[in-house]
Short mmCIF file of C-alpha atoms in Angstrom, two decimals:
data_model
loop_
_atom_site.label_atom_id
_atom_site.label_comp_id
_atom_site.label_asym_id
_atom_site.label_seq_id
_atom_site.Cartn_x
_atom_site.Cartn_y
_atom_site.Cartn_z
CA UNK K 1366 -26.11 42.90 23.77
CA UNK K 1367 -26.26 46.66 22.43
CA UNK K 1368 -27.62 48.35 26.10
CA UNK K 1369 -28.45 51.53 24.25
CA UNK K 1370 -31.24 49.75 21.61
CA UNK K 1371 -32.27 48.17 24.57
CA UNK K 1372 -32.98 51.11 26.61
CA UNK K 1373 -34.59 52.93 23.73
CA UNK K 1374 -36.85 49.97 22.91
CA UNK K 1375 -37.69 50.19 26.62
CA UNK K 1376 -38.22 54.05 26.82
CA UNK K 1377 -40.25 53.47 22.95
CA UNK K 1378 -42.87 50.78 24.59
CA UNK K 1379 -42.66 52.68 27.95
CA UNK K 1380 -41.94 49.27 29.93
CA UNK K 1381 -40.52 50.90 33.06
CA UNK K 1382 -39.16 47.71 34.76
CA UNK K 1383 -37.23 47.12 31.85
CA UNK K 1384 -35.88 50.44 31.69
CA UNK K 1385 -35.23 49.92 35.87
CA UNK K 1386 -33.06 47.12 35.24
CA UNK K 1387 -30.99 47.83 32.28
CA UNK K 1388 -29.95 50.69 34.51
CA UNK K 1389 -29.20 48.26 37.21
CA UNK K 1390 -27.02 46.38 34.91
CA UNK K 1391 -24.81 48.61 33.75
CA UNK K 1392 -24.34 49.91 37.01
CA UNK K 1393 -26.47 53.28 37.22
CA UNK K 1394 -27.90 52.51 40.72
CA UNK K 1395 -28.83 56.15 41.57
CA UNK K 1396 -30.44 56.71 38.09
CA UNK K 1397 -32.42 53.29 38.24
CA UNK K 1398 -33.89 53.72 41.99
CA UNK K 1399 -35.01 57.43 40.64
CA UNK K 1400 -37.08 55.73 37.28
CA UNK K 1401 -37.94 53.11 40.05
CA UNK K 1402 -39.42 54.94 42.82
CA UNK K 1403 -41.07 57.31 40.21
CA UNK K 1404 -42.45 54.60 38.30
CA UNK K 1405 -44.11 53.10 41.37
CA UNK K 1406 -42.15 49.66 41.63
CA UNK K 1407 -41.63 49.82 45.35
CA UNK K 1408 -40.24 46.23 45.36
CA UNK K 1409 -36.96 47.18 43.20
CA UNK K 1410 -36.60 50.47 44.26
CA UNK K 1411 -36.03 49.03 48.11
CA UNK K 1412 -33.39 46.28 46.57
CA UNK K 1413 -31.36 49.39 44.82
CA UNK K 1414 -31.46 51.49 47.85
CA UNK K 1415 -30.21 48.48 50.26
CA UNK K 1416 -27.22 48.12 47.21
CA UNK K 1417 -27.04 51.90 47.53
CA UNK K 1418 -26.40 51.73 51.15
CA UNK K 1419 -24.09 49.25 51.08
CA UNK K 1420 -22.09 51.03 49.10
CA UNK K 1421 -22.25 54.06 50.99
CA UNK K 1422 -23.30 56.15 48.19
CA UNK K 1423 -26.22 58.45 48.60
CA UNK K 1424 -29.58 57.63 48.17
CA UNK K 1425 -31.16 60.63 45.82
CA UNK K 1426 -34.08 62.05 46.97
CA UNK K 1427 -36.80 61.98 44.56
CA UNK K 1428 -40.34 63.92 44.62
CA UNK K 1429 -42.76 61.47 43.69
CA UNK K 1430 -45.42 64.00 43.22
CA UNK K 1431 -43.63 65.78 40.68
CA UNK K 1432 -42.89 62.15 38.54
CA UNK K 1433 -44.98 61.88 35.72
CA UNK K 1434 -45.11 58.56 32.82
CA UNK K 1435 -43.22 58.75 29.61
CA UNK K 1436 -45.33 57.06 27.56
CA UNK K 1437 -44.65 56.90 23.69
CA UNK K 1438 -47.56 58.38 21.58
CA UNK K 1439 -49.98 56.71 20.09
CA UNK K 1440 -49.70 55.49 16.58
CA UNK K 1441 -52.13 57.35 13.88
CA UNK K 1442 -52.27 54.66 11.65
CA UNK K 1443 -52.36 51.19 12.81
CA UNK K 1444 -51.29 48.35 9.90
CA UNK K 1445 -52.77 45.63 12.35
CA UNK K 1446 -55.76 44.10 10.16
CA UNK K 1447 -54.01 45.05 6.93
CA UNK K 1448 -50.29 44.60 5.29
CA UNK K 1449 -48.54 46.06 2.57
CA UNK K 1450 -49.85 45.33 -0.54
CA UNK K 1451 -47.83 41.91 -1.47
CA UNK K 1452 -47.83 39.28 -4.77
CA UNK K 1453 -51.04 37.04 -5.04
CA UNK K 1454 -50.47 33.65 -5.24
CA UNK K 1455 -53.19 30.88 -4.84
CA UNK K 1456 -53.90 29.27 -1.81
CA UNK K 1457 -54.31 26.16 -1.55
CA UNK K 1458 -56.54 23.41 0.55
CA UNK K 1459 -54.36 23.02 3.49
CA UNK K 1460 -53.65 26.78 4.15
CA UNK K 1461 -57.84 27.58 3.82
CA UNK K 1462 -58.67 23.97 6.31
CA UNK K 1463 -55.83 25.89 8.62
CA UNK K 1464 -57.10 29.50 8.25
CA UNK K 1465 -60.89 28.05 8.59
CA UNK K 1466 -59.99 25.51 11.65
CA UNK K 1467 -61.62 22.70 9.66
CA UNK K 1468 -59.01 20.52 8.50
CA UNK K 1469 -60.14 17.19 9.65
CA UNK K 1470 -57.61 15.58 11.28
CA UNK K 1471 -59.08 11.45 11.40
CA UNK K 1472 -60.25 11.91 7.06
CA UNK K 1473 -58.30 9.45 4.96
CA UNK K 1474 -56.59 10.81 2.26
CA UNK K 1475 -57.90 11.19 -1.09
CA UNK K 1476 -55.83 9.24 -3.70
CA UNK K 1477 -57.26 10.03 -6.64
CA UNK K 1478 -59.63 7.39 -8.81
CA UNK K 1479 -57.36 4.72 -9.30
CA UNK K 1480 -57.23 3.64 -5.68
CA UNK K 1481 -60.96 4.36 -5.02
CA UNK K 1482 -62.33 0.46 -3.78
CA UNK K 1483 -58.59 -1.06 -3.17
CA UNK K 1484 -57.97 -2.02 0.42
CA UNK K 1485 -54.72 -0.98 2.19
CA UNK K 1486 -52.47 -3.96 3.27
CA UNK K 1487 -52.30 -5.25 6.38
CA UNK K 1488 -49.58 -4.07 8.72
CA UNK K 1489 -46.50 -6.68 7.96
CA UNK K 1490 -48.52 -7.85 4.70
CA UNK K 1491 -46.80 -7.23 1.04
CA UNK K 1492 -48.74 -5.71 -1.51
CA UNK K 1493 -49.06 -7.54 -4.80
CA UNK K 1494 -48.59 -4.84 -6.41
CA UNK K 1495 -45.34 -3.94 -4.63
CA UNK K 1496 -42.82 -3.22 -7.26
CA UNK K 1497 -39.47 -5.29 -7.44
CA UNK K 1498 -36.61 -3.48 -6.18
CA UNK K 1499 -33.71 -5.52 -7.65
CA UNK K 1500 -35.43 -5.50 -11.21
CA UNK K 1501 -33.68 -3.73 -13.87
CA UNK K 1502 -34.85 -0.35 -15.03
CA UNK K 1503 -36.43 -0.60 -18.29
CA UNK K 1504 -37.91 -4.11 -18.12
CA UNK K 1505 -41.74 -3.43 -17.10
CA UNK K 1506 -41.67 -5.08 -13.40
CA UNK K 1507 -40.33 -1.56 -11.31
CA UNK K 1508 -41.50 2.12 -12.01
CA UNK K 1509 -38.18 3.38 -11.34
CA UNK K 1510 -37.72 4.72 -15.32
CA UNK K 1511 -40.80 6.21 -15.10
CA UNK K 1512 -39.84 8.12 -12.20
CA UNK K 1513 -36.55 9.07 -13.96
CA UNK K 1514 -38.54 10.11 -17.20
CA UNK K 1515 -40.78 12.42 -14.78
CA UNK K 1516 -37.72 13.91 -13.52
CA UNK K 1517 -35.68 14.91 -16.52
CA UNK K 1518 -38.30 15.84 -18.11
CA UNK K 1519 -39.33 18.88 -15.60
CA UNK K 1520 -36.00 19.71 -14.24
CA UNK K 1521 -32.97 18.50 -17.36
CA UNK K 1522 -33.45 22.54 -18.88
CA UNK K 1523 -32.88 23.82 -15.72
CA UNK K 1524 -29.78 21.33 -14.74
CA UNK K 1525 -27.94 22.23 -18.20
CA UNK K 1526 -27.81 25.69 -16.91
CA UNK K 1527 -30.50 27.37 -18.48
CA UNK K 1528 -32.54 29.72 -15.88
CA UNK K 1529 -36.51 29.78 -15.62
CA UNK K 1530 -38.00 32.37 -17.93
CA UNK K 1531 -38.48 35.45 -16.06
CA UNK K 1532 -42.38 35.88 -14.68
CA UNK K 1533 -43.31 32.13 -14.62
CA UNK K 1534 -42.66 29.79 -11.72
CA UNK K 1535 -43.76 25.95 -11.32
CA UNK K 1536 -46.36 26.77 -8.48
CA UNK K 1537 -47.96 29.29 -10.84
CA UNK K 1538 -46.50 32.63 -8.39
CA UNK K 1539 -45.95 35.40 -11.57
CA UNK K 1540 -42.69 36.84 -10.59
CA UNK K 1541 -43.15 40.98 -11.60
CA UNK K 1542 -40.75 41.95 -14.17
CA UNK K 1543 -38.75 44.97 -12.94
CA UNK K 1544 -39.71 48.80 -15.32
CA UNK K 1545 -36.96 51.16 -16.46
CA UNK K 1546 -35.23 53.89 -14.50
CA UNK K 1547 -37.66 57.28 -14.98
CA UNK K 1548 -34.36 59.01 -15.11
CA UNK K 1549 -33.24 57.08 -17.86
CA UNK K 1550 -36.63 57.12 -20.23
CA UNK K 1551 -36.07 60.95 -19.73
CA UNK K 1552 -32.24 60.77 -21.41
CA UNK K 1553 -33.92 58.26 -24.07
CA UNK K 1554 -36.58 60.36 -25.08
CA UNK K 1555 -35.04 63.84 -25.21
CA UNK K 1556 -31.56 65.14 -26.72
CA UNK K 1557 -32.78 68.59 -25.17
CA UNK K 1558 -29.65 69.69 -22.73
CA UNK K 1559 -31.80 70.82 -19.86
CA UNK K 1560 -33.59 67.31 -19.44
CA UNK K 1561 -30.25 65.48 -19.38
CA UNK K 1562 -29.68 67.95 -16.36
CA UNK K 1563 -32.83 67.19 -14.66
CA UNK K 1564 -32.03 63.11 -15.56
CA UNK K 1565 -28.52 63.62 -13.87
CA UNK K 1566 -26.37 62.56 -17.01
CA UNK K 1567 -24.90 66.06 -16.61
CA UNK K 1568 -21.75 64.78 -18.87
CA UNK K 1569 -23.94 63.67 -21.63
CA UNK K 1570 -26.14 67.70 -21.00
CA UNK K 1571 -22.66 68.98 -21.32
CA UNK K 1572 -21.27 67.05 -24.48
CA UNK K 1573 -25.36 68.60 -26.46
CA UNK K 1574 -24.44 72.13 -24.76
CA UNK K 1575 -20.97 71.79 -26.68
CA UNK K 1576 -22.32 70.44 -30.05
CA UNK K 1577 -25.31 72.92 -30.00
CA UNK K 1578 -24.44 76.25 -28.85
CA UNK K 1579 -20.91 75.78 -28.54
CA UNK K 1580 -20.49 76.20 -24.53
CA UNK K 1581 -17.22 75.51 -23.13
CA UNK K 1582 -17.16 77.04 -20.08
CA UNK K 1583 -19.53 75.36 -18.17
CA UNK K 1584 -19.12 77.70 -14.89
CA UNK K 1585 -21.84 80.13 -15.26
CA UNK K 1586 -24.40 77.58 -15.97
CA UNK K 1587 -23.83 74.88 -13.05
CA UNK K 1588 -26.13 76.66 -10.31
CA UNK K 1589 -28.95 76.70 -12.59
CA UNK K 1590 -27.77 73.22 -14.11
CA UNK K 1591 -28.00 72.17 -10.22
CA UNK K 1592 -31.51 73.69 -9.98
CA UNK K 1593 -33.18 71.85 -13.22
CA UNK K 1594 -31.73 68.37 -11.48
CA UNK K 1595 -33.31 69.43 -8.23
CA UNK K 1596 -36.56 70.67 -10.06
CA UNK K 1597 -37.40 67.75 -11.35
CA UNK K 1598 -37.69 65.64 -7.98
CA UNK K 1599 -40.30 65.62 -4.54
CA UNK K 1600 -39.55 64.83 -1.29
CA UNK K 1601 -42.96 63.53 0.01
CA UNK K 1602 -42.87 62.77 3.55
CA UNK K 1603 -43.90 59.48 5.33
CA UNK K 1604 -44.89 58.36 8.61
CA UNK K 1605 -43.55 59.81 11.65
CA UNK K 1606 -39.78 57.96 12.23
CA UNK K 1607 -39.80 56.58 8.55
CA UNK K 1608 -37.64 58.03 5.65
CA UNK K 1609 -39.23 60.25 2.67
CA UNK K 1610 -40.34 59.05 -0.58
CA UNK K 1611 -38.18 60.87 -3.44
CA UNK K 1612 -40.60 60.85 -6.96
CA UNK K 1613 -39.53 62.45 -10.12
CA UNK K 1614 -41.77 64.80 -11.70
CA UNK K 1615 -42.66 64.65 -15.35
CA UNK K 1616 -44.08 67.58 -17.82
CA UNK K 1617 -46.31 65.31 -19.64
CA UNK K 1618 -48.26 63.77 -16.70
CA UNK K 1619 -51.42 65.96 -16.81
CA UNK K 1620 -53.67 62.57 -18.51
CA UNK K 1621 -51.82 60.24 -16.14
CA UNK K 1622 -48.59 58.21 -16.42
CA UNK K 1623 -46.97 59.19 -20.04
CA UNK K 1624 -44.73 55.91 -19.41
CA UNK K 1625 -41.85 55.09 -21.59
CA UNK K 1626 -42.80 58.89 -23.77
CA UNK K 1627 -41.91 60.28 -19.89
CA UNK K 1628 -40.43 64.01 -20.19
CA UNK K 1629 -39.03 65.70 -16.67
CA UNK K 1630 -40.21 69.15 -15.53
CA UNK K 1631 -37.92 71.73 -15.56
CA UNK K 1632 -37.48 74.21 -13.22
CA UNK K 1633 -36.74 77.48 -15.61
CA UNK K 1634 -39.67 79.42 -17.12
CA UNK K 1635 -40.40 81.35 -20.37
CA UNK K 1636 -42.94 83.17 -17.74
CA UNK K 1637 -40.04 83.77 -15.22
CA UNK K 1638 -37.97 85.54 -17.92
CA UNK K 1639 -40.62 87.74 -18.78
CA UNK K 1640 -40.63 88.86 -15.22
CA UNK K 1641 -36.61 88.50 -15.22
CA UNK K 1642 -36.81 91.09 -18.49
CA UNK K 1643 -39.12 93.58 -16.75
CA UNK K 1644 -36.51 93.96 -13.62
CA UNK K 1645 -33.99 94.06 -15.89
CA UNK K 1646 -35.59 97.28 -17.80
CA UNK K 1647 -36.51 98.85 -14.99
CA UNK K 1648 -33.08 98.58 -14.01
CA UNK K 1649 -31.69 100.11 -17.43
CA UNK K 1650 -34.68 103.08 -17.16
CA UNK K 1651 -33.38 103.74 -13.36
CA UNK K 1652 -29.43 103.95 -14.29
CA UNK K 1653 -28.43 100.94 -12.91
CA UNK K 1654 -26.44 99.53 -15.32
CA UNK K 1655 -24.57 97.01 -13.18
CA UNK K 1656 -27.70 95.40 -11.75
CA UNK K 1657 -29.28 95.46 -15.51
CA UNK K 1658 -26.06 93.94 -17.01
CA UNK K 1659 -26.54 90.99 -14.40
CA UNK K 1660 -30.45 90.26 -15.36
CA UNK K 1661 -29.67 90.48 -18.94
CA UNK K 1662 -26.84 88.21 -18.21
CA UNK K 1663 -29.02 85.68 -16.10
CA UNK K 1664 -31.34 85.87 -18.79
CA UNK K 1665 -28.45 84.68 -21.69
CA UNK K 1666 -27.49 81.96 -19.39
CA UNK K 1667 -30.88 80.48 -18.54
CA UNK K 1668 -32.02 80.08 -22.25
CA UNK K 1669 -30.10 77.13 -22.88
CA UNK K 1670 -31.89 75.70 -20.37
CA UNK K 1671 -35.21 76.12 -21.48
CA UNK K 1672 -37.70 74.14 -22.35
CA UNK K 1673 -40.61 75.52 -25.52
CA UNK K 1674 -42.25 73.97 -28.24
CA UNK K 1675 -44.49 75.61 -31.16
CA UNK K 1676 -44.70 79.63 -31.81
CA UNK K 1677 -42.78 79.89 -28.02
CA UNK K 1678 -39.12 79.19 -30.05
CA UNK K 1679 -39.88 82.09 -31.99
CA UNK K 1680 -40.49 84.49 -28.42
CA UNK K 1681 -37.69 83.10 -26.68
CA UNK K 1682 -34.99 84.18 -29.92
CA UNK K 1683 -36.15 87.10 -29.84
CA UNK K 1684 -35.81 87.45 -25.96
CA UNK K 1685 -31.82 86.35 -26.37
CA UNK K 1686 -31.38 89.28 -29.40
CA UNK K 1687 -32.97 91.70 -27.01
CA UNK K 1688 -30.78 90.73 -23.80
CA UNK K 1689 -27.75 90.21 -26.47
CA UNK K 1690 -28.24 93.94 -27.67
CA UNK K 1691 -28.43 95.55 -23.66
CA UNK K 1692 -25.65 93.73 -22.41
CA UNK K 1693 -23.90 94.72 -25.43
CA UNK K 1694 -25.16 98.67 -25.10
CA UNK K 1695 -24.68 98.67 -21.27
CA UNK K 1696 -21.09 97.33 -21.44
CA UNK K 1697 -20.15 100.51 -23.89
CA UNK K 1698 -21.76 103.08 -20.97
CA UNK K 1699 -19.95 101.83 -18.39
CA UNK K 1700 -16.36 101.90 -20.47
CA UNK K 1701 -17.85 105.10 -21.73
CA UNK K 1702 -18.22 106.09 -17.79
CA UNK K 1703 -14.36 104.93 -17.10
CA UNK K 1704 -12.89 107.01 -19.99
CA UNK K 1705 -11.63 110.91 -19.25
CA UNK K 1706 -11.48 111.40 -22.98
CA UNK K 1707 -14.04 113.68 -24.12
CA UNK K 1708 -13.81 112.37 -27.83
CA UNK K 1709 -13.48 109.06 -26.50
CA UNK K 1710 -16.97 109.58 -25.07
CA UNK K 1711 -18.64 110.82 -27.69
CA UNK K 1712 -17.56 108.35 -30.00
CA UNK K 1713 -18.88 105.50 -27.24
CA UNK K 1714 -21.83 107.56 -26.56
CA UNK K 1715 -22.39 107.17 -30.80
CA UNK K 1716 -21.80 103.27 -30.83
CA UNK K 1717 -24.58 103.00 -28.06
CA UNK K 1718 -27.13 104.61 -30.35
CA UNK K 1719 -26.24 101.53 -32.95
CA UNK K 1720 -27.68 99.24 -30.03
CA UNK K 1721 -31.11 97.77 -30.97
CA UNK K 1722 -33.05 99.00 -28.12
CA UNK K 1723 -36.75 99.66 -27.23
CA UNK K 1724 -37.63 103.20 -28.04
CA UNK K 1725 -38.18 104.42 -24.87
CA UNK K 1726 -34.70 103.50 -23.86
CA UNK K 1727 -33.32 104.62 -27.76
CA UNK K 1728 -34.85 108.18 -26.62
CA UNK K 1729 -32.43 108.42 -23.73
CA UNK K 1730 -29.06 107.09 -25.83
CA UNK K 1731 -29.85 109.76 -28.52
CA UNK K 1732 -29.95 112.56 -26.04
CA UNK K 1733 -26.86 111.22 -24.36
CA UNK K 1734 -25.04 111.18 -27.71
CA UNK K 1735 -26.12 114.36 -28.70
CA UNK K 1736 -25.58 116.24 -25.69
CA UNK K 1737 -21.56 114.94 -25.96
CA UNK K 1738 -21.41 115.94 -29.60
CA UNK K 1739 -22.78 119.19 -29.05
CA UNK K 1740 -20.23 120.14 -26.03
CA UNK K 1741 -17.27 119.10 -28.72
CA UNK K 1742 -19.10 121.82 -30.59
CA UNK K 1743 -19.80 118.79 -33.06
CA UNK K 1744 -22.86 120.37 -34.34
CA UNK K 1745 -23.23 117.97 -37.57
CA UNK K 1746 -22.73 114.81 -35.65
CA UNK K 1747 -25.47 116.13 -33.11
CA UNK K 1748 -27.92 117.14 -35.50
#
């Protein structure tokens, strides 16, 4: 027997005189006369303390005013009158007479019309209507073809190997026809890259990234490949000691279940992009070039992943030119920032001004190119 389930069921239903003597058989005397004299079982907790004795070990002393129960808590919801929600099958006369404590136990059976008015034999009489038993099948005096008939007849498909069509049975229980993976009516329905990640094919999101855009190093992209697959699944909780439900979330839910036209959500925003851009400018306006080369990067990276229909594809390739153009212009300024070279900086200070940028940031390249051409004394270039 496994003594630790034991004790645990013990300590769960708060039986103290089982907990008393699963101590006492494994040989914890000290700890079972404690949970015994606590627990009020005076009885057992003298028989411990006459074992203790005799084995000259000492008796613990115990302050019974300081004991108090452990008693499990009380269950919030109690599945007593009701059970989980199960097939319906028919019920038949037997299990109502049982349920209803009416089955009359001294009523004759029914036999059906036929025997209606016929008088059962006498005990040690023959029936005439007994059939033969050493007649041949097949010659009208025994029923034993009949019976034969009957029986190929329901069961010879079934003994020639063929199985029962799925969601029938004989005793009319409809057997539920298992659904489709979610996960896999997502991969069926989209050749979008981002809901193969949130399905989990990421091989098959990979193979699209490839064929599409050309990706081939997959590094940059796997945290945020990792957090569209965990975007697109809950964790609801249960009841206290049971494990938690984990549900898929879909896009295309808001009239109710889109079923086999199911599309997951995805965790990465055309709104969160926006606000991704915004940092990133403010970044670029402040002079922090290496924290605006990351956004902009972040940016790039998260497109593939993105999910837009309608007049939104039009807003988000116009987002990558922008972040394309900055990371391009930032990456000159900070070689331009490495080099000693005064006409290498000028000329790099030039190429930045050939960056598409927004005008309040073009105003602050031109001046920057300007002011280097006019310290070479490059007077035509600055103009």
């Amino acid at each position: 027997k496994d003594i630790m389930s034991r004790f645990h069921n013990a300590l769960y239903l708060g039986d103290a005189g089982e907990k008393v003597r699963i101590l006492e058989e494994v040989g914890q005397l000290s700890l079972a006369y404690v949970a015994a004299i606590s627990h009020g079982l005076t009885e057992d907790a003298e028989r411990i303390r006459a074992a203790l004795e005799e084995a000259e070990v000492a008796v613990p002393e115990v302050d019974v005013s300081a004991a108090r129960l452990l008693m499990p808590p009380n269950a919030v919801v109690r599945d007593t009158d009701e059970n989980w929600p199960l097939l319906e099958v028919s019920r038949g006369i037997i299990s109502e007479a049982l349920e209803n404590n009416t089955l009359p136990v001294d009523a004759p059976l029914d036999l059906g019309e036929e025997d209606k008015g016929q008088e059962e034999p006498a005990a040690g009489e023959w029936s005439d209507s007994e059939p033969d038993l050493a007649a041949a099948p097949g010659d009208g005096s025994g029923n034993w073809e009949q019976d034969s008939d009957i029986f190929e007849s329901d069961t010879g498909d079934m003994m020639d190997g063929d199985e029962p069509e799925v969601g029938h049975a004989a005793d009319g229980l409809v057997v539920p026809v298992g659904g489709q993976d979610r996960a896999a009516i997502w991969v069926q329905n989209s050749s979008l890259a981002a809901d193969h990640f949130a399905a989990g094919n990421f091989d098959t999101a990979m193979q699209l990234l490839n064929r599409q855009i050309g990706v081939v190093n997959f590094a940059p992209i796997k945290a945020m490949a990792l957090n569209t697959f965990l975007g697109a699944r809950a964790s609801v909780p249960g009841l206290p000691g049971t494990l938690s439900n984990l549900t898929l979330l879909q896009r295309n839910d808001e009239e109710g279940n889109p079923g086999n036209r199911g599309l997951p959500s995805t965790s990465v925003k055309l709104a969160d992009l926006m606000e991704s851009l915004r940092q990133a400018n403010r970044f670029f306006h402040g002079g922090k070039f290496a924290e605006a080369v990351e956004s902009f990067r972040g940016i790039i990276i998260s497109i593939p992943l993105l999910v837009v229909e309608g007049k939104l594809v039009r807003d988000v390739k116009e987002l990558l030119e922008r972040c394309k153009e900055y990371c391009l212009g930032i990456l000159i300024e900070l070689k331009r920032r490495e080099t000693e070279d005064e006409a290498r900086q000028a000329e790099l200070a030039a190429y930045f001004t050939r960056c598409n940028l927004q005008a309040v940031h073009m105003t602050l390249v031109l001046n920057l190119a300007m002011t280097r051409a006019y310290k070479l004394k490059n007077f035509i270039t600055a103009a």
